[in-house]
XYZ file of C-alpha atoms in Angstrom:
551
model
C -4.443 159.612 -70.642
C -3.204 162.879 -72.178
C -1.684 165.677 -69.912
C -2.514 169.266 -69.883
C 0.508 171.367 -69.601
C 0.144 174.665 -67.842
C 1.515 177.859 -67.835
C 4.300 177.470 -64.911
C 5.505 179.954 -62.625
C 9.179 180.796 -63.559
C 9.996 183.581 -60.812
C 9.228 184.769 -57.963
C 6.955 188.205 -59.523
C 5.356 186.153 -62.482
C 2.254 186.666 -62.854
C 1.773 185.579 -66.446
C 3.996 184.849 -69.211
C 4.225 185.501 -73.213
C 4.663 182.848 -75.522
C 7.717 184.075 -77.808
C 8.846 180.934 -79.690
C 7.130 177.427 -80.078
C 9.950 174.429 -81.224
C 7.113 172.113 -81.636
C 3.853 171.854 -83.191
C 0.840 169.654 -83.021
C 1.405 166.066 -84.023
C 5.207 166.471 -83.126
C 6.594 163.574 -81.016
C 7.916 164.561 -77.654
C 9.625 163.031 -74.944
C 10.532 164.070 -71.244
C 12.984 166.751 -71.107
C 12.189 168.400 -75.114
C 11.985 172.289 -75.195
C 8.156 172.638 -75.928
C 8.805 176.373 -76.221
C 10.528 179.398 -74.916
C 8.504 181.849 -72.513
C 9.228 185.364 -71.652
C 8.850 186.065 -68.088
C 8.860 189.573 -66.225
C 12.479 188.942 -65.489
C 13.836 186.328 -68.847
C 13.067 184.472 -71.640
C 13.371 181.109 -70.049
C 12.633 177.627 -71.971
C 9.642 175.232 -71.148
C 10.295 171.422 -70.971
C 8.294 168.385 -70.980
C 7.514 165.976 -68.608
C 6.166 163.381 -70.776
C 6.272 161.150 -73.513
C 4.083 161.292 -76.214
C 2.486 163.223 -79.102
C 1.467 167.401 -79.277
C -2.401 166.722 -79.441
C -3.300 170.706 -78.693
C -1.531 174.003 -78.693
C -4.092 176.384 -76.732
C -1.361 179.502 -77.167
C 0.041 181.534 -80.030
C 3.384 182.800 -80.828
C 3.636 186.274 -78.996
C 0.693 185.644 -77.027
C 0.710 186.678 -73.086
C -1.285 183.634 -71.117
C -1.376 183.932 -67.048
C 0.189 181.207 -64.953
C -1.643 178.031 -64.412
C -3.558 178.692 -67.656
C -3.809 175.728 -70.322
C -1.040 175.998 -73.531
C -0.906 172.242 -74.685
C -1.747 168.930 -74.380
C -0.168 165.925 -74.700
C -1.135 162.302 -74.858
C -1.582 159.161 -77.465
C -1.595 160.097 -81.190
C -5.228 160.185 -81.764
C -6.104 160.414 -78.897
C -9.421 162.620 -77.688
C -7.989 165.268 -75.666
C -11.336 167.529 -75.615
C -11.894 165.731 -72.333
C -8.690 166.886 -70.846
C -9.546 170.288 -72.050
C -13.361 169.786 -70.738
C -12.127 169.309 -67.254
C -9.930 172.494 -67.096
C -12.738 174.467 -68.836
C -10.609 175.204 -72.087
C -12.925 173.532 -74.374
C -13.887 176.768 -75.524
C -10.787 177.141 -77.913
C -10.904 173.916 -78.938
C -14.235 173.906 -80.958
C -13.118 177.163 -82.100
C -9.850 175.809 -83.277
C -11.948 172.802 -84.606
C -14.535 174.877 -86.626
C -11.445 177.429 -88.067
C -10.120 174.094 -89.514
C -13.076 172.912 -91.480
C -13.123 176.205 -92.797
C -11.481 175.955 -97.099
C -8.490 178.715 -96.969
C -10.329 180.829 -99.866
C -13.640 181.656 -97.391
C -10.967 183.047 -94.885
C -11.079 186.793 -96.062
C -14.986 186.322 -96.314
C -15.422 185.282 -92.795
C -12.625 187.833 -91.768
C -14.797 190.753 -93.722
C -18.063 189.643 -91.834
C -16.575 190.485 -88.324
C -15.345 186.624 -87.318
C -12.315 186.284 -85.181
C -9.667 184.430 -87.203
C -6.368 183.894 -85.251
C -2.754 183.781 -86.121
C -2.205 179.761 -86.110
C -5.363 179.588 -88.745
C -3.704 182.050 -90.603
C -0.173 180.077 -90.756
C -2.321 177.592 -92.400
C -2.943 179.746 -95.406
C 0.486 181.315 -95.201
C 0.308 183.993 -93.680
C 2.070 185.232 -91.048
C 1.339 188.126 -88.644
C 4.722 189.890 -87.150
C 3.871 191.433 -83.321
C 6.028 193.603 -81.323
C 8.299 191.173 -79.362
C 9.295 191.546 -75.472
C 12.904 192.525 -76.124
C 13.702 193.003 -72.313
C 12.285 191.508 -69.173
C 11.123 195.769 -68.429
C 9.614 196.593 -72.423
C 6.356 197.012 -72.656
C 6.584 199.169 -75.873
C 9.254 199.316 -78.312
C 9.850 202.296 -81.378
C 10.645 201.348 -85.062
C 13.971 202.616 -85.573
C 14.470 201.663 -88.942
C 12.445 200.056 -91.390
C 14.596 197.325 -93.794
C 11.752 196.170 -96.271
C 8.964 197.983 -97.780
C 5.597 196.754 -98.583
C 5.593 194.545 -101.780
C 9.173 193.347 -100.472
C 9.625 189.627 -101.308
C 10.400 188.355 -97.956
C 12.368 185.199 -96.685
C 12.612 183.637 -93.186
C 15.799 185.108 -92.032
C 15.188 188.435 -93.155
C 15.409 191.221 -91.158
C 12.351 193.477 -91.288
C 13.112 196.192 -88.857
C 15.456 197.851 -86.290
C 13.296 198.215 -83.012
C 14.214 200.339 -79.737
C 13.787 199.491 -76.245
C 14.474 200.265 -72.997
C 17.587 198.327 -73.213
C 18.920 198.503 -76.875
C 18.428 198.973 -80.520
C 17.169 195.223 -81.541
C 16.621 193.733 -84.824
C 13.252 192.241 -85.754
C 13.193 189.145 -88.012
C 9.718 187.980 -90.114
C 10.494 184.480 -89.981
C 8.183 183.583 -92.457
C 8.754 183.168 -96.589
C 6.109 185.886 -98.615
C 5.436 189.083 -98.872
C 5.567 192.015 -97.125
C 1.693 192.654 -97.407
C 1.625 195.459 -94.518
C 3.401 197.335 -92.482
C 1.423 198.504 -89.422
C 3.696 200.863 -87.433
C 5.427 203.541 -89.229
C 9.273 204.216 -88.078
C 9.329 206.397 -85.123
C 6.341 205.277 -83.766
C 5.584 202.737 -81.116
C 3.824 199.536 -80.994
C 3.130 197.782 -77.580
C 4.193 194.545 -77.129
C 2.187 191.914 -79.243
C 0.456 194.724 -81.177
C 0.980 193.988 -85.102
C 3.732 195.557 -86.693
C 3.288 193.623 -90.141
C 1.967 190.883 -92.489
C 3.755 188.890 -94.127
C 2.057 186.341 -96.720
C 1.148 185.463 -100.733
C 0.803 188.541 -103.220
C -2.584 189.518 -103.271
C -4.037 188.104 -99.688
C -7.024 190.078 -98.739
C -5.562 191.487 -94.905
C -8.931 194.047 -94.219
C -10.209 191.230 -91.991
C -6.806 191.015 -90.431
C -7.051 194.432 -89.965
C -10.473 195.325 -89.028
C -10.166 192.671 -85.724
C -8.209 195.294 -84.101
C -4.382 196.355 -83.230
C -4.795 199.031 -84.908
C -1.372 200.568 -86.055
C -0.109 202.941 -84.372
C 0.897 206.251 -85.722
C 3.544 209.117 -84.470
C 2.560 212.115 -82.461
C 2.611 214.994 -84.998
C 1.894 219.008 -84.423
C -0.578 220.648 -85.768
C 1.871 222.870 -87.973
C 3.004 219.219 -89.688
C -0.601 218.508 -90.876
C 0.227 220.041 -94.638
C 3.572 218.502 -95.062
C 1.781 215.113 -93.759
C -1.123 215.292 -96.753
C 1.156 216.522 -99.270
C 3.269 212.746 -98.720
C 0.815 210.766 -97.401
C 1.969 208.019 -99.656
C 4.934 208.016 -97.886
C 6.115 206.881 -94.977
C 6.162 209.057 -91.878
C 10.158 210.426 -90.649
C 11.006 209.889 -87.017
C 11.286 213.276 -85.099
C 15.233 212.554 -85.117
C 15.902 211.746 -88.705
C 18.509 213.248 -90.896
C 17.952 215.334 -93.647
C 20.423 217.136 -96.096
C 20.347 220.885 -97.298
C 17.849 220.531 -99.730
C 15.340 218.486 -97.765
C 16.226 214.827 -99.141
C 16.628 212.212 -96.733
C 19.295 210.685 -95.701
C 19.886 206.735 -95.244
C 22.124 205.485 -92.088
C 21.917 202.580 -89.916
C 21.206 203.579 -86.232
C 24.365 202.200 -84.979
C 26.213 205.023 -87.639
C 23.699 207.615 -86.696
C 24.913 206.823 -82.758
C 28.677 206.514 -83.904
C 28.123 209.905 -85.909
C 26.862 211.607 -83.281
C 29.124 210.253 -80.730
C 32.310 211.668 -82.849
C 30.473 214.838 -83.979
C 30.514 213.989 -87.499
C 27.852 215.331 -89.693
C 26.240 212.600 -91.745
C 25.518 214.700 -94.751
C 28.993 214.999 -95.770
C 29.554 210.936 -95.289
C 28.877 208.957 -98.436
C 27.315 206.134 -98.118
C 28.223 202.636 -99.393
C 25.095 200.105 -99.028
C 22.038 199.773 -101.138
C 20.663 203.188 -102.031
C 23.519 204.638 -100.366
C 22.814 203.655 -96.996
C 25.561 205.286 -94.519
C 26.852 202.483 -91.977
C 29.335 201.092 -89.440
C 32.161 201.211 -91.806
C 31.530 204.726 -93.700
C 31.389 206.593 -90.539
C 35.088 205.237 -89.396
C 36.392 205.874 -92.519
C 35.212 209.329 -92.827
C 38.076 212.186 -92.714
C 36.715 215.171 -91.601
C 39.230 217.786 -93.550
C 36.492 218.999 -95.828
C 33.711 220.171 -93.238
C 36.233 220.950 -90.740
C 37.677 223.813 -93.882
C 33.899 224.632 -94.838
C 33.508 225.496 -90.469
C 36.720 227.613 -91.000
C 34.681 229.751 -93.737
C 31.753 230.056 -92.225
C 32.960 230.875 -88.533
C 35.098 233.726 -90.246
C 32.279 235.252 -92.008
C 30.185 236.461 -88.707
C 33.592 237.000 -87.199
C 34.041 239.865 -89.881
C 30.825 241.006 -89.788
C 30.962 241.624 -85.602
C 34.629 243.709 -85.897
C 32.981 246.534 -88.483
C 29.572 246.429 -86.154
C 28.763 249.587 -83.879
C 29.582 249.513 -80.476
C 26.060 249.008 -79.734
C 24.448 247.485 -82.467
C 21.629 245.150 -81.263
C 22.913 241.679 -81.267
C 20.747 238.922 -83.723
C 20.851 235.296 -82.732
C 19.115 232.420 -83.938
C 16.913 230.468 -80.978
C 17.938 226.734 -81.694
C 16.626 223.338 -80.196
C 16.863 219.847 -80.937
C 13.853 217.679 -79.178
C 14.117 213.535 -79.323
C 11.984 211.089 -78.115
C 12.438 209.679 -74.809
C 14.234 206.089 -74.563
C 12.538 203.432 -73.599
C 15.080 202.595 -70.510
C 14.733 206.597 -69.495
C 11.022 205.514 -69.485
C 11.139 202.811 -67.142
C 13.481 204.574 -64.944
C 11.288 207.667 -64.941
C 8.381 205.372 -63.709
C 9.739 203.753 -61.388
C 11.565 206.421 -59.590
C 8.645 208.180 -59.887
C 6.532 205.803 -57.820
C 9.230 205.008 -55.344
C 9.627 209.169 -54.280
C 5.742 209.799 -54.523
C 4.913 206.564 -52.745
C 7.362 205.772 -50.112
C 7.874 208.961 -47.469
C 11.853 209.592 -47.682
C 13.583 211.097 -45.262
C 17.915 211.802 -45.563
C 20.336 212.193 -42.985
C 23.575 213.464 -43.597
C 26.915 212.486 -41.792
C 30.544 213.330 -42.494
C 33.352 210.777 -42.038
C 36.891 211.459 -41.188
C 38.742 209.534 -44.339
C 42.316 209.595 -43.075
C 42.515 206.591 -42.054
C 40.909 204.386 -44.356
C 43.188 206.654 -47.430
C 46.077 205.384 -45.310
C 44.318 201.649 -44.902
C 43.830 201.834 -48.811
C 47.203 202.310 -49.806
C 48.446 199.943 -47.690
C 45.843 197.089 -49.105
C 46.891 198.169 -52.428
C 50.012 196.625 -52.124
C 48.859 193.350 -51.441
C 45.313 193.265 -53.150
C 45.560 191.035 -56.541
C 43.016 194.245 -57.804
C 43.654 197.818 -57.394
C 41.311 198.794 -54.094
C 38.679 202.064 -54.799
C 37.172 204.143 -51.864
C 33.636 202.352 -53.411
C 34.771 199.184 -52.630
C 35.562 200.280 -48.940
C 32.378 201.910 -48.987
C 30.582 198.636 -49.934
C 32.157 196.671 -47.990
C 31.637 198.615 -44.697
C 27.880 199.306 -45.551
C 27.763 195.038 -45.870
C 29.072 194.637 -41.857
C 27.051 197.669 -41.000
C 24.071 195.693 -42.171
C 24.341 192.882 -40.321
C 24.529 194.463 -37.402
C 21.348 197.070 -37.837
C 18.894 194.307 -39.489
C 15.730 197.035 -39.777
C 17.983 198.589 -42.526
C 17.970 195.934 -44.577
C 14.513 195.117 -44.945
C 11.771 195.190 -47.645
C 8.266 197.281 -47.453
C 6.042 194.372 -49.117
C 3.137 196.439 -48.217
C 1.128 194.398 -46.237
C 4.433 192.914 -44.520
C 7.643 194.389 -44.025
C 10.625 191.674 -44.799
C 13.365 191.671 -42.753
C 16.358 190.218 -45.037
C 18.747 187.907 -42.871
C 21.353 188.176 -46.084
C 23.188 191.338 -47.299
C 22.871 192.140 -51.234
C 24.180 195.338 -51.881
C 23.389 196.939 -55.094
C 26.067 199.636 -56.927
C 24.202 202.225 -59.081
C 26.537 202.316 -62.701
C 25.858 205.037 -65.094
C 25.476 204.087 -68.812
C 24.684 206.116 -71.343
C 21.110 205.500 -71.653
C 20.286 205.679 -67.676
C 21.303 204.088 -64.841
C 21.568 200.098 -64.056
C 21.725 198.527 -60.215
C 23.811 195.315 -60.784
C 24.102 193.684 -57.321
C 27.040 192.103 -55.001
C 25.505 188.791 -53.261
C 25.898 188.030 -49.591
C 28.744 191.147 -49.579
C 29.531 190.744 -46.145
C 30.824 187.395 -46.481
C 33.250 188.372 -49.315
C 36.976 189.820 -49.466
C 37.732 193.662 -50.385
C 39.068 192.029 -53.254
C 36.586 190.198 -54.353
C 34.205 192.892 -54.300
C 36.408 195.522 -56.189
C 36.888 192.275 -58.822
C 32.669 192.298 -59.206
C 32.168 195.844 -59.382
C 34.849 196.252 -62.042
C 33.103 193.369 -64.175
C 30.141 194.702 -63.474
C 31.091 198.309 -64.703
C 32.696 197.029 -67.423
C 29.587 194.660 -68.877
C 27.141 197.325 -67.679
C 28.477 199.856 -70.522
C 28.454 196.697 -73.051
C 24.941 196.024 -72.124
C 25.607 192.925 -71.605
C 24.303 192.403 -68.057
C 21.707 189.844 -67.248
C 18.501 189.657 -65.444
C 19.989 187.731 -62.663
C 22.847 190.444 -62.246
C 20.344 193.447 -60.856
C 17.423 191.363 -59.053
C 17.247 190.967 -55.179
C 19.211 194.301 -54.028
C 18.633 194.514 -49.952
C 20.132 198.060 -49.778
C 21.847 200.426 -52.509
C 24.984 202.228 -52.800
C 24.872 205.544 -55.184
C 28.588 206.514 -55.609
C 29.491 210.486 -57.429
C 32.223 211.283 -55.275
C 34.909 210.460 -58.391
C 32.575 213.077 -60.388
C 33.374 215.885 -57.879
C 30.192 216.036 -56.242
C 30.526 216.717 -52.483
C 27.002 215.640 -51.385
C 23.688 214.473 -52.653
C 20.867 212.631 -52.000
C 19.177 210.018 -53.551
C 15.921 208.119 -54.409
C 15.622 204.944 -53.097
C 15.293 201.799 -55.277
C 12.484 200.042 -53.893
C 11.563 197.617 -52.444
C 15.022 198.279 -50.585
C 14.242 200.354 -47.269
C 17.104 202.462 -47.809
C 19.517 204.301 -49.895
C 22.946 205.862 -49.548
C 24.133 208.457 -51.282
C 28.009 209.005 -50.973
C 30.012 212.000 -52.017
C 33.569 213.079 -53.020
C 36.672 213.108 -50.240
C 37.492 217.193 -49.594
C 40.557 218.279 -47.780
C 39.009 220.810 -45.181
C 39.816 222.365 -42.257
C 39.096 220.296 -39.415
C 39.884 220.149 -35.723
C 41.925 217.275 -34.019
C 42.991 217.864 -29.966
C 42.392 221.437 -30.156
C 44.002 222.252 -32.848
C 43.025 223.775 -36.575
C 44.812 220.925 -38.866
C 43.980 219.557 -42.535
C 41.898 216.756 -42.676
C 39.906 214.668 -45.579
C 36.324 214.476 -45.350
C 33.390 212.361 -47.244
C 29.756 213.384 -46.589
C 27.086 210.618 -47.122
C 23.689 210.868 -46.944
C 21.222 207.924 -46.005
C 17.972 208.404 -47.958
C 15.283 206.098 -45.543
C 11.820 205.001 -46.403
C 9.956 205.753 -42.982
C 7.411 203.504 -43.374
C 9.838 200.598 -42.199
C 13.022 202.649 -40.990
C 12.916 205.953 -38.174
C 15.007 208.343 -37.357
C 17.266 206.790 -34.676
C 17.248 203.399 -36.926
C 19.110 205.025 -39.617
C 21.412 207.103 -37.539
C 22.454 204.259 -35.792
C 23.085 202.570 -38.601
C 25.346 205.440 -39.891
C 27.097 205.481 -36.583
C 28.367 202.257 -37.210
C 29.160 202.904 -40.964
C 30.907 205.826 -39.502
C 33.132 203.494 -37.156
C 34.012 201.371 -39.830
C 35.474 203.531 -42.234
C 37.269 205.345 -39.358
C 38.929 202.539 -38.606
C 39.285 200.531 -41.360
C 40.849 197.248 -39.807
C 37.478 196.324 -37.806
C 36.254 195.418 -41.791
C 39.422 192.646 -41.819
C 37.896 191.023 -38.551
């Protein structure tokens, strides 16, 4: 009897996933435990396995393709056997005559069907060799991603590993493969505008294929925001392709070619890309031009021209009006600075914060600190001590670490503690499991790997999931306090700020001391007043006296 396979339901948020790579097709043989296909969930792209023996009778689900759980993608059973049954019973036999009548359909009365309004879909396409590139989820948070970079232009023989384009997300500049053998018959998204995921960025099939049907069935391409002061430059070169807001151009108004890793390196080392030469095709500036650049040249042509106004300002009168030149530079927002601006967003306009603020005396855990240090197989920060005592402090105050679910408040019995790192695109939360439980060590040892794979993007979904309460640390920046939004669904944040040597007084007396100032940012709906300030008492007691986190 052949077996419906179903959409499963990989985590704990899923509500549907998108179907980003099929390893089989219908009439492959299959046995229990074959990768069927890989599925991107809200949090990863995670791999889908059989159960059963047998032979791929139906594929209800195309490449790229979002499905909800529980919903039909394949069928498996006896080769030749009638799975329309199967289908019948979990009311999918919809697709299947569709699928059926698409097939009896010669490839050359495609385009006409396509031109009188008929739905054609991407697997009947395949069949005539044509293959229709969509926006692919690049991160478990993307939802949109921005052509970087173009590599091929239309009329571009193309073959499967190929790499068509340089798309960015909220994450990271990604490349984008065709993987299909053709031509490059359209490209749908111009560079520097963005495509949501699964909308079509380009077709890729035989010379000549009629796509208007493709076309006309919607996604239509998107185009870049433009102002109204553009709209002549745009008609004069509307053969060409649209220039991202940020792109480079040289003094006479040519453009200039570089990869968007040596635009980032360029920019990063202040080097001005017009004066690099460029050594790929068409003089393409990349990785390797920009480190071997030597900057003598422009840094004698800024000599001359700093000395010219220089000049000009020693013969001026006294009180000659002063000319300057307003100057801006605008570039579209990231897609991580997106999603962080969302979600923030929601979580201060949805969830009523209130802060309290408490100082700590710090003279005892410095002392405590250097003392650990020469023992600790890792060098010991005031963070980790910080961690640490917010872990104890949370066992022992349970209505801090809970979760607003909104119909239900969940009060966590374990302590995850997630450490806000700053990268240069945003902010990322990677979290320290069941903290309380663990060594001083141990957690300086995962916040330092953390830190360190953080900045190399190279942190997982599993790494930030399933905070129960956050620690935001800017006390090495010099800050002395702040507060902060909390990450929800955690009930609480805690902001923490630099140690200052101030006045303070001990037995009567005026004496030096060293002070930290933290602030506990609470979501009232499941933490009040006295909650939190309890809970800060104890945190208080803690770092005070350092030992009780030992015992």
């Amino acid at each position: 009897m052949a077996e419906v396979v179903k959409m499963p339901k990989m985590s704990d948020t899923m509500t549907e996933g998108v179907m980003a790579k099929w390893h089989k097709k219908v009439g492959d043989k299959v046995k229990s435990g074959d990768v069927l296909a890989e599925v991107e969930t809200d949090k990863a792209t995670m791999d889908l396995e059989s159960y059963w023996d047998g032979t791929i009778l139906f594929i209800g689900v195309e490449e790229g393709k979002a499905v909800p759980v529980d919903a039909v993608i394949a069928v498996i059973g006896k080769e030749g056997e009638d799975y329309k049954a199967a289908l019948d019973a979990e009311g999918a036999a919809a697709p299947a005559k569709e699928e059926k009548a698409a097939e009896t359909k010669p490839a050359e009365e495609a385009p006409k069907a396509e031109a009188k309004g008929a739905a054609i879909t991407d697997a009947d396409l395949e069949k005539q060799g044509v293959t229709v590139v969509r926006m692919p989820l690049l991160s478990d948070t993307m939802t949109e991603g921005v052509i970087a970079e173009w590599h091929k232009k239309v009329g571009d023989k193309i073959k499967n590993d190929d790499i068509l384009a340089d798309v960015e997300t909220d994450k990271a500049t990604m490349e984008v493969m065709g993987y299909a053998d053709g031509t490059l018959l359209h490209i749908g998204v111009e560079k520097g505008a963005a495509a949501k995921v699964n909308g079509i960025i380009a077709i890729v099939g035989p010379e000549g294929f009629d796509i208007s049907g493709i076309l006309n069935q919607g996604d239509a391409p998107a185009k870049p925001a433009a102002d109204k002061a553009d709209a002549p430059v745009k008609e004069a070169a509307a053969a060409a392709p649209a220039e991202a807001q940020e792109e480079t151009h040289t003094a006479d108004g040519s453009r200039l070619k570089a990869s968007p890793l040596a635009k980032r390196i360029a920019k990063e080392k202040g080097i001005d890309l017009a004066q690099v030469a460029g050594s790929a095709d068409g003089g393409r500036i990349i990785k390797k031009d920009i480190e071997n650049f030597k900057p003598a040249t422009a840094a004698a042509k800024g000599t001359e021209a700093a000395s010219a106004p220089a000049s000009a300002e020693k013969s001026a009168p006294v009180l000659a009006q002063y000319i300057g030149e307003e100057k801006y530079t605008e570039k579209p927002v990231s897609q991580m600075r997106k999603v962080i601006a969302k979600r923030l967003s929601e979580s201060l306009f949805t969830a009523p914060h209130f802060y309290l603020t408490m100082s700590i005396d710090m003279d005892a855990a410095m002392a405590a600190r250097v003392k650990m240090n020469e023992f600790s197989p890792v060098k010991l920060s005031f963070n980790d001590l910080v961690i640490k005592a917010v872990a104890v402090a949370l066992k022992q105050h349970p209505n801090v670490n809970s979760s607003w679910l909104g119909d239900k408040i969940r009060y966590n019995e374990h302590v995850n503690v997630g450490v806000a790192i700053a990268v240069e695109d945003g902010l990322l939360v990677p979290v320290v499991r069941f903290a309380d439980g663990k060594s001083l060590s141990r957690i300086s040892a995962e916040v330092k790997d953390f830190a360190q794979r953080a900045k190399a993007k190279k942190l997982q979904p599993s790494d930030w999931e399933g905070s129960t309460f956050t620690v935001s640390n800017l006390g090495m920046f010099g800050i002395d306090e702040f507060t902060a939004i909390i990450n929800t669904p955690d009930s609480c944040i805690l902001a923490v700020g630099g140690i200052s040597q101030v006045p303070v007084v001990k037995n009567g007396a005026v004496v030096p001391g060293n002070v930290m100032k933290v602030t506990l940012s609470c979501d009232h709906r499941t933490v009040d007043g006295a909650t939190g300030a309890a809970f800060l008492q104890t945190f208080k007691a803690l770092l005070e006296e350092p030992v009780r986190l030992l015992v």
